[in-house]
Coordinates of C-alpha atoms in Angstrom, one line a residue:
M20 CA 15.7 38.4 -11.0
R21 CA 14.0 36.2 -8.5
T22 CA 10.1 36.5 -8.6
L23 CA 7.7 34.6 -6.8
D24 CA 4.2 33.9 -7.2
K25 CA 2.8 35.8 -4.3
S26 CA -1.3 34.3 -5.5
M27 CA -3.3 33.3 -1.9
S28 CA -5.5 31.4 -4.0
L29 CA -7.2 27.8 -2.2
A30 CA -8.3 27.0 -5.3
G31 CA -5.2 27.2 -7.2
E32 CA -4.5 29.1 -11.3
P33 CA -5.3 26.8 -14.6
P34 CA -1.7 25.6 -15.6
K35 CA 0.7 28.3 -17.5
A36 CA 3.0 26.5 -20.0
L37 CA 5.8 24.3 -19.1
N38 CA 8.7 27.2 -18.7
T39 CA 12.2 26.6 -20.1
N40 CA 13.1 24.8 -17.0
Q41 CA 10.8 22.5 -17.2
K42 CA 10.9 21.9 -20.5
I43 CA 14.8 20.7 -20.6
S44 CA 13.8 18.2 -17.4
V45 CA 11.2 16.9 -19.8
L46 CA 14.2 16.0 -22.5
I47 CA 16.0 14.6 -19.8
G48 CA 13.8 12.1 -18.0
M49 CA 12.4 11.2 -21.9
T50 CA 15.3 10.7 -23.7
G51 CA 16.2 8.2 -20.5
L52 CA 13.2 6.4 -21.1
G53 CA 14.1 6.1 -24.5
I54 CA 17.1 3.9 -23.6
L55 CA 14.5 1.8 -22.3
V56 CA 12.1 1.7 -24.7
L57 CA 14.5 1.6 -27.6
Q58 CA 15.9 -1.9 -26.0
L59 CA 12.7 -3.1 -26.2
F60 CA 13.8 -4.0 -30.1
N61 CA 16.4 -6.0 -29.1
L62 CA 19.5 -3.0 -29.7
Q63 CA 23.0 -4.3 -28.9
L64 CA 24.7 -0.7 -27.4
G65 CA 27.4 -2.5 -25.9
N66 CA 28.3 -2.2 -22.1
S67 CA 24.6 -2.6 -20.8
A68 CA 26.0 -1.2 -17.0
L69 CA 27.0 1.9 -18.8
W70 CA 23.5 2.9 -20.7
L71 CA 22.1 1.1 -17.4
S72 CA 23.6 3.9 -15.8
I73 CA 23.4 6.0 -18.2
S74 CA 19.3 5.5 -18.5
L75 CA 18.3 5.6 -14.8
L76 CA 20.7 8.8 -13.9
L77 CA 19.0 11.0 -16.7
I78 CA 15.0 9.6 -15.8
F79 CA 16.2 10.9 -11.9
L80 CA 17.6 14.1 -12.9
G81 CA 15.0 14.8 -15.1
V82 CA 12.5 14.0 -12.6
F83 CA 14.7 16.2 -9.8
L84 CA 15.4 18.8 -12.2
F85 CA 11.8 19.0 -12.5
S86 CA 10.8 19.6 -9.2
Q87 CA 12.9 22.8 -8.4
A88 CA 11.5 24.3 -11.8
A89 CA 7.9 23.5 -10.3
Y90 CA 8.1 24.1 -6.8
A91 CA 11.5 25.8 -6.1
H92 CA 10.2 29.5 -7.4
K93 CA 7.1 29.6 -4.9
H94 CA 6.6 30.0 -0.9
E95 CA 6.2 27.5 1.1
G96 CA 2.9 26.1 2.0
I97 CA -0.4 24.2 0.5
K98 CA 0.1 23.7 -3.4
N99 CA -3.2 23.4 -5.2
D100 CA -1.7 23.6 -8.9
G101 CA -4.6 23.7 -10.9
V102 CA -4.8 19.9 -10.6
W103 CA -8.5 19.5 -12.4
F104 CA -7.4 21.8 -14.9
K105 CA -4.7 19.3 -16.2
S106 CA -4.9 16.9 -18.0
I107 CA -3.0 14.2 -17.2
S108 CA -4.5 15.1 -13.4
S109 CA -7.7 15.6 -14.3
R110 CA -9.0 12.1 -16.4
G111 CA -8.2 14.0 -19.3
F112 CA -6.5 13.1 -22.5
L113 CA -2.4 12.9 -21.3
G114 CA -4.7 11.2 -17.9
W115 CA -6.0 8.7 -20.1
L116 CA -3.2 8.0 -22.7
T117 CA -0.9 7.3 -19.1
G118 CA -3.5 5.5 -17.8
I119 CA -3.6 3.0 -21.3
A120 CA 0.4 2.7 -21.2
L121 CA 1.0 2.3 -17.6
T122 CA -2.2 -0.8 -17.9
G123 CA 0.0 -2.5 -21.3
F124 CA 3.4 -2.3 -19.9
Y125 CA 1.7 -3.8 -16.5
I126 CA -0.1 -6.5 -19.0
V127 CA 3.5 -7.6 -20.4
L128 CA 5.8 -7.5 -17.2
Y129 CA 2.8 -10.3 -15.9
F130 CA 2.0 -11.7 -18.5
Y131 CA 4.1 -11.4 -21.8
P132 CA 7.8 -11.2 -19.9
E133 CA 9.4 -12.2 -22.9
Y134 CA 8.4 -9.0 -25.1
L135 CA 10.5 -7.6 -22.1
G136 CA 13.1 -9.8 -23.6
L137 CA 13.4 -12.8 -20.6
V138 CA 15.0 -15.8 -22.5
Q139 CA 14.4 -19.1 -19.8
D140 CA 17.0 -21.2 -21.1
G141 CA 19.3 -18.9 -22.1
D142 CA 21.3 -15.1 -22.3
N143 CA 17.9 -12.8 -22.0
K144 CA 17.5 -10.1 -24.6
G145 CA 16.2 -6.6 -24.1
V146 CA 15.4 -4.7 -21.8
I147 CA 16.1 -7.3 -19.4
A148 CA 19.6 -8.2 -20.3
L149 CA 20.2 -3.7 -19.4
F150 CA 19.5 -5.0 -16.1
D151 CA 21.7 -7.8 -16.4
P152 CA 24.7 -6.3 -14.7
L153 CA 23.3 -4.6 -12.1
S154 CA 20.9 -7.6 -11.0
K155 CA 24.6 -10.4 -11.1
A156 CA 26.0 -7.3 -9.1
L157 CA 24.6 -7.3 -5.9
S158 CA 22.7 -10.8 -6.7
G159 CA 25.0 -12.7 -8.2
N160 CA 21.9 -13.5 -10.7
P161 CA 20.9 -12.5 -14.2
A162 CA 18.3 -10.4 -14.0
S163 CA 14.6 -11.5 -14.3
Q164 CA 11.3 -9.4 -15.1
W165 CA 11.0 -8.8 -11.6
F166 CA 14.6 -7.4 -10.8
V167 CA 13.4 -5.0 -13.5
Y168 CA 10.4 -3.6 -12.1
G169 CA 11.5 -3.9 -8.8
A170 CA 14.8 -1.4 -10.0
L171 CA 12.6 0.7 -11.6
Y172 CA 9.5 1.2 -8.5
T173 CA 12.5 1.7 -6.6
L174 CA 14.5 4.7 -8.3
G175 CA 9.8 5.6 -9.3
I176 CA 10.0 5.9 -5.7
L177 CA 13.5 7.6 -5.0
A178 CA 12.3 10.5 -7.8
F179 CA 9.4 11.3 -6.9
G180 CA 9.8 11.1 -3.6
L181 CA 12.2 14.3 -3.5
K182 CA 9.4 15.7 -5.7
F183 CA 7.1 15.2 -3.2
M184 CA 8.9 16.3 0.0
W185 CA 9.4 19.7 -2.3
K186 CA 6.1 20.1 -2.4
Y187 CA 5.4 19.3 0.8
R188 CA 8.5 21.2 2.0
H189 CA 6.4 22.9 4.4
N190 CA 5.3 19.5 6.7
G191 CA 7.9 18.3 9.1
Y192 CA 5.8 15.5 8.9
Q193 CA 5.9 15.0 5.1
R194 CA 9.0 15.3 4.9
L195 CA 9.6 12.4 7.5
R196 CA 7.8 9.5 6.3
T197 CA 8.3 10.4 3.2
L198 CA 11.8 9.4 4.0
S199 CA 10.4 6.7 5.7
V200 CA 9.3 5.1 1.9
M201 CA 11.6 5.9 0.5
F202 CA 14.8 4.4 3.0
F203 CA 12.5 0.4 3.3
Q204 CA 11.7 0.0 -0.1
T205 CA 14.9 0.3 -1.5
A206 CA 16.6 -1.1 1.7
F207 CA 14.6 -3.6 2.8
A208 CA 12.5 -4.9 -0.3
F209 CA 15.6 -4.2 -3.2
I210 CA 18.8 -4.5 -1.9
I211 CA 18.8 -6.4 1.5
P212 CA 16.4 -9.4 0.0
E213 CA 18.9 -9.3 -3.3
I214 CA 22.7 -9.5 -1.0
M215 CA 21.4 -12.1 1.2
A216 CA 20.1 -14.4 -2.0
R217 CA 23.9 -14.0 -3.5
L218 CA 25.2 -15.2 0.3
N219 CA 21.9 -17.7 0.9
G220 CA 21.3 -19.4 -2.3
D221 CA 19.0 -21.9 -0.1
L222 CA 16.9 -18.7 1.1
P223 CA 13.7 -17.8 -0.6
Y224 CA 13.4 -14.7 -1.7
Y225 CA 12.0 -12.7 1.1
D226 CA 10.4 -8.8 0.8
L227 CA 11.5 -8.0 5.4
K228 CA 8.7 -5.5 4.9
N229 CA 5.6 -7.7 4.1
M230 CA 3.7 -10.1 5.8
W231 CA 0.7 -11.8 5.3
P232 CA -1.8 -12.0 4.0
L233 CA 0.0 -9.7 0.9
N234 CA 3.2 -12.5 1.2
Y235 CA 0.6 -14.8 0.8
Y236 CA 2.7 -17.5 -0.6
N237 CA 4.8 -17.4 2.9
F238 CA 3.4 -20.3 4.4
E239 CA 3.4 -22.1 1.1
R240 CA 5.1 -25.3 1.1
Y241 CA 8.0 -25.0 -1.3
R242 CA 8.8 -21.5 1.0
I243 CA 8.6 -24.0 4.5
N244 CA 10.7 -26.4 3.1
G245 CA 13.4 -23.6 2.4
F246 CA 13.0 -21.8 5.4
I247 CA 14.0 -25.1 7.2
D248 CA 16.8 -25.5 5.2
A249 CA 18.0 -21.8 5.1
G250 CA 19.1 -23.6 8.5
D251 CA 19.6 -20.7 11.6
I252 CA 18.8 -17.9 9.1
G253 CA 15.9 -19.5 7.8
L254 CA 14.0 -20.5 12.1
A255 CA 14.3 -16.9 12.1
M256 CA 12.7 -15.1 9.1
L257 CA 10.5 -17.9 9.6
L258 CA 9.7 -16.8 13.4
F259 CA 10.1 -13.5 12.5
G260 CA 6.7 -13.6 10.2
I261 CA 5.1 -14.9 12.6
L262 CA 5.3 -12.5 14.9
S263 CA 5.6 -9.6 12.7
I264 CA 1.3 -11.3 12.4
F265 CA 0.3 -11.7 16.3
V266 CA 2.2 -9.1 17.9
I267 CA 4.4 -6.9 16.0
S268 CA 2.0 -6.1 14.0
P269 CA -1.4 -5.5 16.4
I270 CA 1.9 -3.7 19.2
L271 CA 2.2 -1.2 16.4
T272 CA -1.2 -0.4 15.6
Y273 CA -2.4 0.2 18.4
K274 CA 0.2 3.0 19.6
Y275 CA 0.0 4.4 16.0
G276 CA -3.2 2.9 13.7
K277 CA -2.4 1.7 10.4
R278 CA -0.5 3.8 9.1
W279 CA 3.1 2.8 11.3
Y280 CA 2.6 0.2 8.2
C281 CA 1.0 1.8 5.5
S282 CA 2.4 5.1 4.9
W283 CA 5.6 4.6 6.7
V284 CA 6.7 1.3 5.2
C285 CA 5.1 -0.6 2.4
G286 CA 6.0 0.0 -1.5
C287 CA 2.9 0.3 -2.6
G288 CA 1.8 2.5 -0.4
A289 CA 5.3 4.5 -0.9
L290 CA 4.1 4.2 -5.0
A291 CA 0.3 5.9 -3.9
E292 CA 2.4 9.0 -1.8
T293 CA 5.1 9.2 -4.2
V294 CA 4.5 8.3 -8.2
G295 CA 1.0 8.4 -7.6
D296 CA 0.8 12.5 -5.6
P297 CA -1.1 13.4 -8.4
F298 CA -4.5 12.2 -9.3
R299 CA -4.9 11.5 -5.1
Q300 CA -7.9 14.2 -5.9
L301 CA -9.1 11.3 -8.2
S302 CA -11.1 8.8 -5.5
D303 CA -14.6 8.7 -5.4
K304 CA -16.2 10.5 -2.6
S305 CA -19.3 8.8 -3.1
K306 CA -21.0 6.9 -0.8
F307 CA -21.4 3.8 -3.2
A308 CA -18.1 3.7 -3.5
W309 CA -17.7 3.5 -0.1
K310 CA -20.3 0.9 0.0
V311 CA -17.9 -1.2 -2.5
E312 CA -15.1 -0.7 -1.2
R313 CA -16.6 -3.0 2.2
W314 CA -17.7 -5.4 0.7
V315 CA -14.8 -6.1 -1.5
V316 CA -12.2 -5.0 -0.1
H317 CA -14.0 -7.8 3.2
S318 CA -14.3 -10.1 0.6
V319 CA -10.6 -10.5 -0.2
V320 CA -9.8 -10.8 3.5
V321 CA -11.8 -14.6 3.5
F322 CA -10.8 -15.7 0.5
V323 CA -7.3 -15.1 1.4
T324 CA -7.6 -16.4 5.1
L325 CA -9.4 -19.6 3.3
M326 CA -6.7 -19.6 0.3
T327 CA -3.8 -19.4 2.8
T328 CA -6.0 -22.0 5.8
A329 CA -6.1 -24.1 2.6
V330 CA -3.0 -24.6 0.9
I331 CA -1.1 -25.1 4.7
Y332 CA -4.4 -27.3 5.2
S333 CA -2.9 -29.9 2.1
Y334 CA 0.2 -30.3 2.6
L335 CA 0.0 -31.7 6.7
G336 CA -0.9 -34.9 8.1
N337 CA -3.0 -36.6 9.8
D338 CA -1.0 -39.2 11.2
T339 CA 0.9 -37.5 15.2
S340 CA 3.2 -39.8 15.2
K341 CA 4.5 -37.9 12.4
Y342 CA 3.6 -34.3 12.6
W343 CA 3.4 -32.3 15.9
L344 CA 0.8 -30.5 14.2
T345 CA -1.5 -32.2 12.5
K346 CA -4.8 -31.7 9.8
T347 CA -7.2 -31.4 12.4
T348 CA -5.1 -29.9 14.6
F349 CA -4.6 -27.4 12.8
L350 CA -7.7 -26.1 11.6
I351 CA -9.3 -26.3 15.1
G352 CA -5.9 -23.7 15.9
V353 CA -7.3 -21.7 13.5
S354 CA -11.1 -21.7 13.9
V355 CA -10.2 -21.0 17.7
I356 CA -8.1 -17.9 17.5
L357 CA -10.9 -16.8 14.8
T358 CA -13.6 -17.4 17.3
A359 CA -11.9 -16.0 19.9
V360 CA -12.0 -12.4 17.6
F361 CA -15.3 -12.6 16.3
A362 CA -16.4 -12.8 20.6
W363 CA -13.8 -10.6 21.4
A364 CA -15.3 -8.1 19.5
M365 CA -18.9 -8.9 19.5
T366 CA -18.4 -8.8 22.8
Y367 CA -16.7 -5.4 23.4
K368 CA -16.7 -3.6 20.9
R369 CA -20.1 -4.1 18.8
D370 CA -21.2 -0.7 19.8
Q371 CA -18.1 0.9 17.6
L372 CA -18.8 -1.3 15.0
E373 CA -22.7 -0.5 14.5
K374 CA -24.1 -1.8 11.1
D375 CA -20.5 -4.0 10.6
A376 CA -20.9 -6.1 12.6
Q377 CA -23.4 -7.6 10.3
Y378 CA -21.2 -8.3 8.1
G379 CA -18.0 -8.4 10.2
A380 CA -20.7 -11.9 11.6
I381 CA -21.2 -12.9 7.2
G382 CA -17.5 -12.9 7.0
Y383 CA -17.3 -15.4 9.8
F384 CA -19.6 -18.3 9.7
T385 CA -18.7 -17.9 6.8
I386 CA -14.9 -18.8 7.0
I387 CA -16.0 -21.2 9.8
A388 CA -18.9 -23.1 7.9
V389 CA -16.1 -23.6 5.1
L390 CA -13.4 -25.0 7.7
I391 CA -15.6 -27.4 8.7
G392 CA -16.0 -28.9 5.3
M393 CA -12.9 -28.4 4.4
H394 CA -12.4 -31.6 7.8
F395 CA -14.9 -33.4 5.5
F396 CA -14.7 -33.1 2.4
S397 CA -11.4 -32.4 1.1
G398 CA -8.3 -34.6 0.5
D399 CA -4.5 -35.3 -0.1
G400 CA -3.3 -32.4 -2.2
N401 CA -7.3 -31.1 -2.8
I402 CA -9.9 -28.7 -1.1
F403 CA -12.9 -29.8 -1.8
I404 CA -12.8 -30.6 -5.6
F405 CA -9.8 -27.6 -6.2
K406 CA -6.0 -28.9 -6.1
S407 CA -4.6 -26.6 -3.4
N408 CA -2.1 -25.4 -5.9
T409 CA -5.1 -24.1 -8.0
L410 CA -6.1 -22.2 -5.8
R411 CA -2.8 -20.1 -5.0
T412 CA -3.2 -20.2 -8.3
T413 CA -6.2 -18.7 -8.6
Y414 CA -5.8 -16.0 -6.4
S415 CA -2.4 -15.1 -7.7
F416 CA -3.6 -13.7 -10.4
L417 CA -7.0 -12.5 -9.3
I418 CA -5.9 -11.0 -6.3
G419 CA -1.8 -10.3 -6.9
S420 CA -1.6 -9.3 -10.2
I421 CA -4.9 -8.3 -11.8
F422 CA -6.0 -6.5 -9.2
S423 CA -2.5 -5.0 -7.0
G424 CA -1.1 -4.6 -10.5
V425 CA -2.4 -3.8 -13.2
I426 CA -5.7 -2.4 -12.1
G427 CA -4.2 -1.2 -9.1
T428 CA -1.2 0.4 -10.2
G429 CA -2.4 1.5 -13.9
F430 CA -5.5 2.9 -12.6
Y431 CA -4.0 5.6 -11.1
P432 CA -5.0 8.3 -13.3
I433 CA -8.1 7.3 -13.8
F434 CA -9.9 5.7 -10.5
G435 CA -6.8 7.6 -7.5
S436 CA -3.5 6.9 -5.9
R437 CA -5.2 3.7 -3.8
V438 CA -7.8 1.7 -5.8
W439 CA -5.9 -0.8 -4.1
C440 CA -5.1 0.0 -0.5
R441 CA -8.8 1.0 -0.9
F442 CA -11.0 -1.6 -3.0
G443 CA -8.8 -4.5 -2.0
C444 CA -5.6 -4.7 0.1
P445 CA -6.3 -8.0 2.9
M446 CA -3.5 -6.3 4.4
A447 CA -5.2 -2.5 5.2
A448 CA -8.4 -4.4 6.0
I449 CA -7.4 -6.2 9.0
L450 CA -5.2 -3.1 9.9
G451 CA -8.4 -1.8 9.7
F452 CA -10.2 -3.2 12.0
Q453 CA -7.6 -3.0 14.3
Q454 CA -7.4 0.8 14.1
R455 CA -10.9 1.4 13.9
L456 CA -11.2 -0.7 16.9
F457 CA -8.2 -0.6 19.7
S458 CA -5.8 1.9 18.1
K459 CA -4.8 5.3 19.6
F460 CA -4.5 6.8 16.4
R461 CA -7.5 9.5 15.8
I462 CA -7.5 11.9 13.4
T463 CA -8.7 15.2 16.0
T464 CA -11.1 18.6 14.7
N465 CA -11.7 21.7 15.6
G466 CA -14.8 22.8 14.1
G467 CA -15.6 26.5 14.6
Q468 CA -12.3 27.6 12.8
C469 CA -13.4 25.1 9.3
I470 CA -13.8 27.4 6.2
S471 CA -15.8 24.2 3.7
C472 CA -12.5 25.0 1.5
G473 CA -12.7 21.5 0.6
N474 CA -8.8 20.5 0.8
C475 CA -9.3 18.0 2.9
S476 CA -12.1 16.0 1.2
T477 CA -10.6 16.7 -2.4
Y478 CA -7.1 15.8 -1.5
C479 CA -8.3 12.1 0.5
E480 CA -6.6 9.7 -1.7
M481 CA -8.9 6.7 0.5
G482 CA -12.3 8.3 -0.7
I483 CA -13.1 10.3 2.9
D484 CA -15.9 12.8 3.1
V485 CA -13.0 14.8 5.9
R486 CA -15.3 18.1 5.6
A487 CA -18.2 16.5 7.1
Y488 CA -16.6 15.6 9.9
A489 CA -14.7 18.7 10.5
Q490 CA -17.4 20.7 10.4
K491 CA -18.6 19.1 12.9
G492 CA -15.9 18.8 14.5
E493 CA -16.2 15.6 14.9
N494 CA -12.8 12.6 15.5
I495 CA -11.6 11.0 12.2
V496 CA -11.5 7.2 13.6
R497 CA -12.4 5.3 9.9
S498 CA -10.4 1.8 9.5
S499 CA -9.7 3.4 6.1
C500 CA -7.6 5.2 6.9
V501 CA -4.2 5.2 6.6
G502 CA -2.8 8.2 8.2
C503 CA -0.9 9.7 5.1
G504 CA -1.6 13.5 6.5
I505 CA -2.2 15.0 3.4
C506 CA -5.7 16.3 4.8
S507 CA -4.0 18.5 8.0
A508 CA -1.7 19.4 5.7
V509 CA -3.5 21.2 3.1
C510 CA -5.6 22.5 5.7
P511 CA -5.2 26.5 6.0
R512 CA -6.6 26.9 9.4
G513 CA -5.0 24.0 10.8
V514 CA -8.8 22.3 11.9
L515 CA -6.8 18.9 11.7
K516 CA -4.3 17.3 14.3
L517 CA -3.3 13.3 13.5
E518 CA -2.6 11.7 17.8
N519 CA -2.1 8.9 18.9
G520 CA -2.4 9.7 22.4
P521 CA -4.0 9.0 25.3
Q522 CA -8.6 8.6 25.1
E523 CA -8.8 9.2 28.0
G524 CA -9.2 12.8 29.1
R525 CA -10.1 14.2 25.8
I526 CA -13.2 16.4 25.3
N527 CA -15.7 15.5 22.7
P528 CA -15.7 19.1 21.4
T529 CA -18.9 18.2 18.7
E530 CA -20.5 19.3 22.7
V531 CA -18.7 22.2 22.2
L532 CA -19.3 23.0 18.9
L533 CA -23.0 22.2 19.6
G534 CA -24.0 25.2 22.6
N535 CA -24.0 21.5 24.6
D536 CA -24.4 22.5 28.3
V537 CA -20.4 20.8 28.9
D538 CA -18.2 22.1 32.2
L539 CA -15.2 22.3 30.2
M540 CA -12.9 22.2 33.3
K541 CA -14.0 19.4 34.4
L542 CA -13.7 17.8 31.2
V543 CA -10.4 19.1 31.0
N544 CA -9.6 18.3 35.2
R545 CA -10.1 15.2 34.7
K546 CA -7.7 12.6 34.6

């Protein structure tokens, strides 16, 4: 006989023991994972394609059946599910154990891939050898640690994406954007680049959904040469990368806010929203964390801007007969673009920036000062006293590996699911700047309906105190907001609404809520 949990509690209930179906699901999933773990010992299972298929299928099936067992018997709607009572989702023993395991995996993946079975000159062994048949089927090449990671990354987003959609099946927005990130990760980040490598071996590997500054390496000399040598398709991809930065991204951000990328396309966001969903409530909402966030993420933007400029500068020349883009012309061009953006923001958007204008000025003058120094104190292949390759390697190690990988993902069970997006992602910072200053996107609030339950703030993975805005009836326009919409999905009163319509004619709900003398009909009829 089917029974439904009819509890109306907003706080959720303490977790009950796993039911029989959940226990079976865990056993199935752990069996699939166990096959991968056993391969660390380089067992000769034979027929790698078969065992890989069995392993991945069991992992996917285990997550799917667990999700069905967890949510099928419940009504559609808000599900807190006792997250603060469970060890894994409240920084308990299982949470720390999971964090340590994930961190260990990332350390081995980035710095010790030989322990996974990677062999530079010869046949792969262990876990990586198990993925050789799939890699050869797609690209024609043996698997690398990055292919293994990409395959498991995609599997995690697909499996936990279905779990996420089952959990939020009452919300069409959540289902649609989850399907979007599942599609972009599977097609644009995993399958298409592998097939393109098979069809055109000269073409550099290109994750089509990434753009600068996430793919900070895209303008290095070897990649530029690779795009040019690949012919028309290579030049088209290089042009696409440039247009993505200066045309496509600003237009989409103006219309839809940074959510078009951070919550609908980005692979980091996709993993955070699916695999990281049980940990979103762990984000730090304190004022101190907010201050650290602003300084760290904008420092990363300054660093990646200077690093990319330095790398391109290092392989340009000064002979105008050989280079249509010389070192001096390039530095002047970068300075002009940055100055134009800074001047526009300070002239037309200074009131919106408020105190952030000071931080923006510090960042701008820091970059300009370094560019001037770069012109006078750099030589061929050197930026000041550093080799250009050393700068790139340093950034790749500190930001690309340690921050985005080891900390950003490995610390999900400790700091929440958007540590990288919030504190370290330069793409999120740049899109946030655009979102705050000229995007039509905002979250509107109906303060008169707010009951201060705190669901919205609890489940904001970016550490925004949404309830504080809702209580005052203020619209939420924050550069850090990724537009995931979970705050709206878990609100029991429909207080929050994601909007990207025209700004003209909008009523400021604060004035109405505070009882100010406002002519509502005049506001409604205003064109």
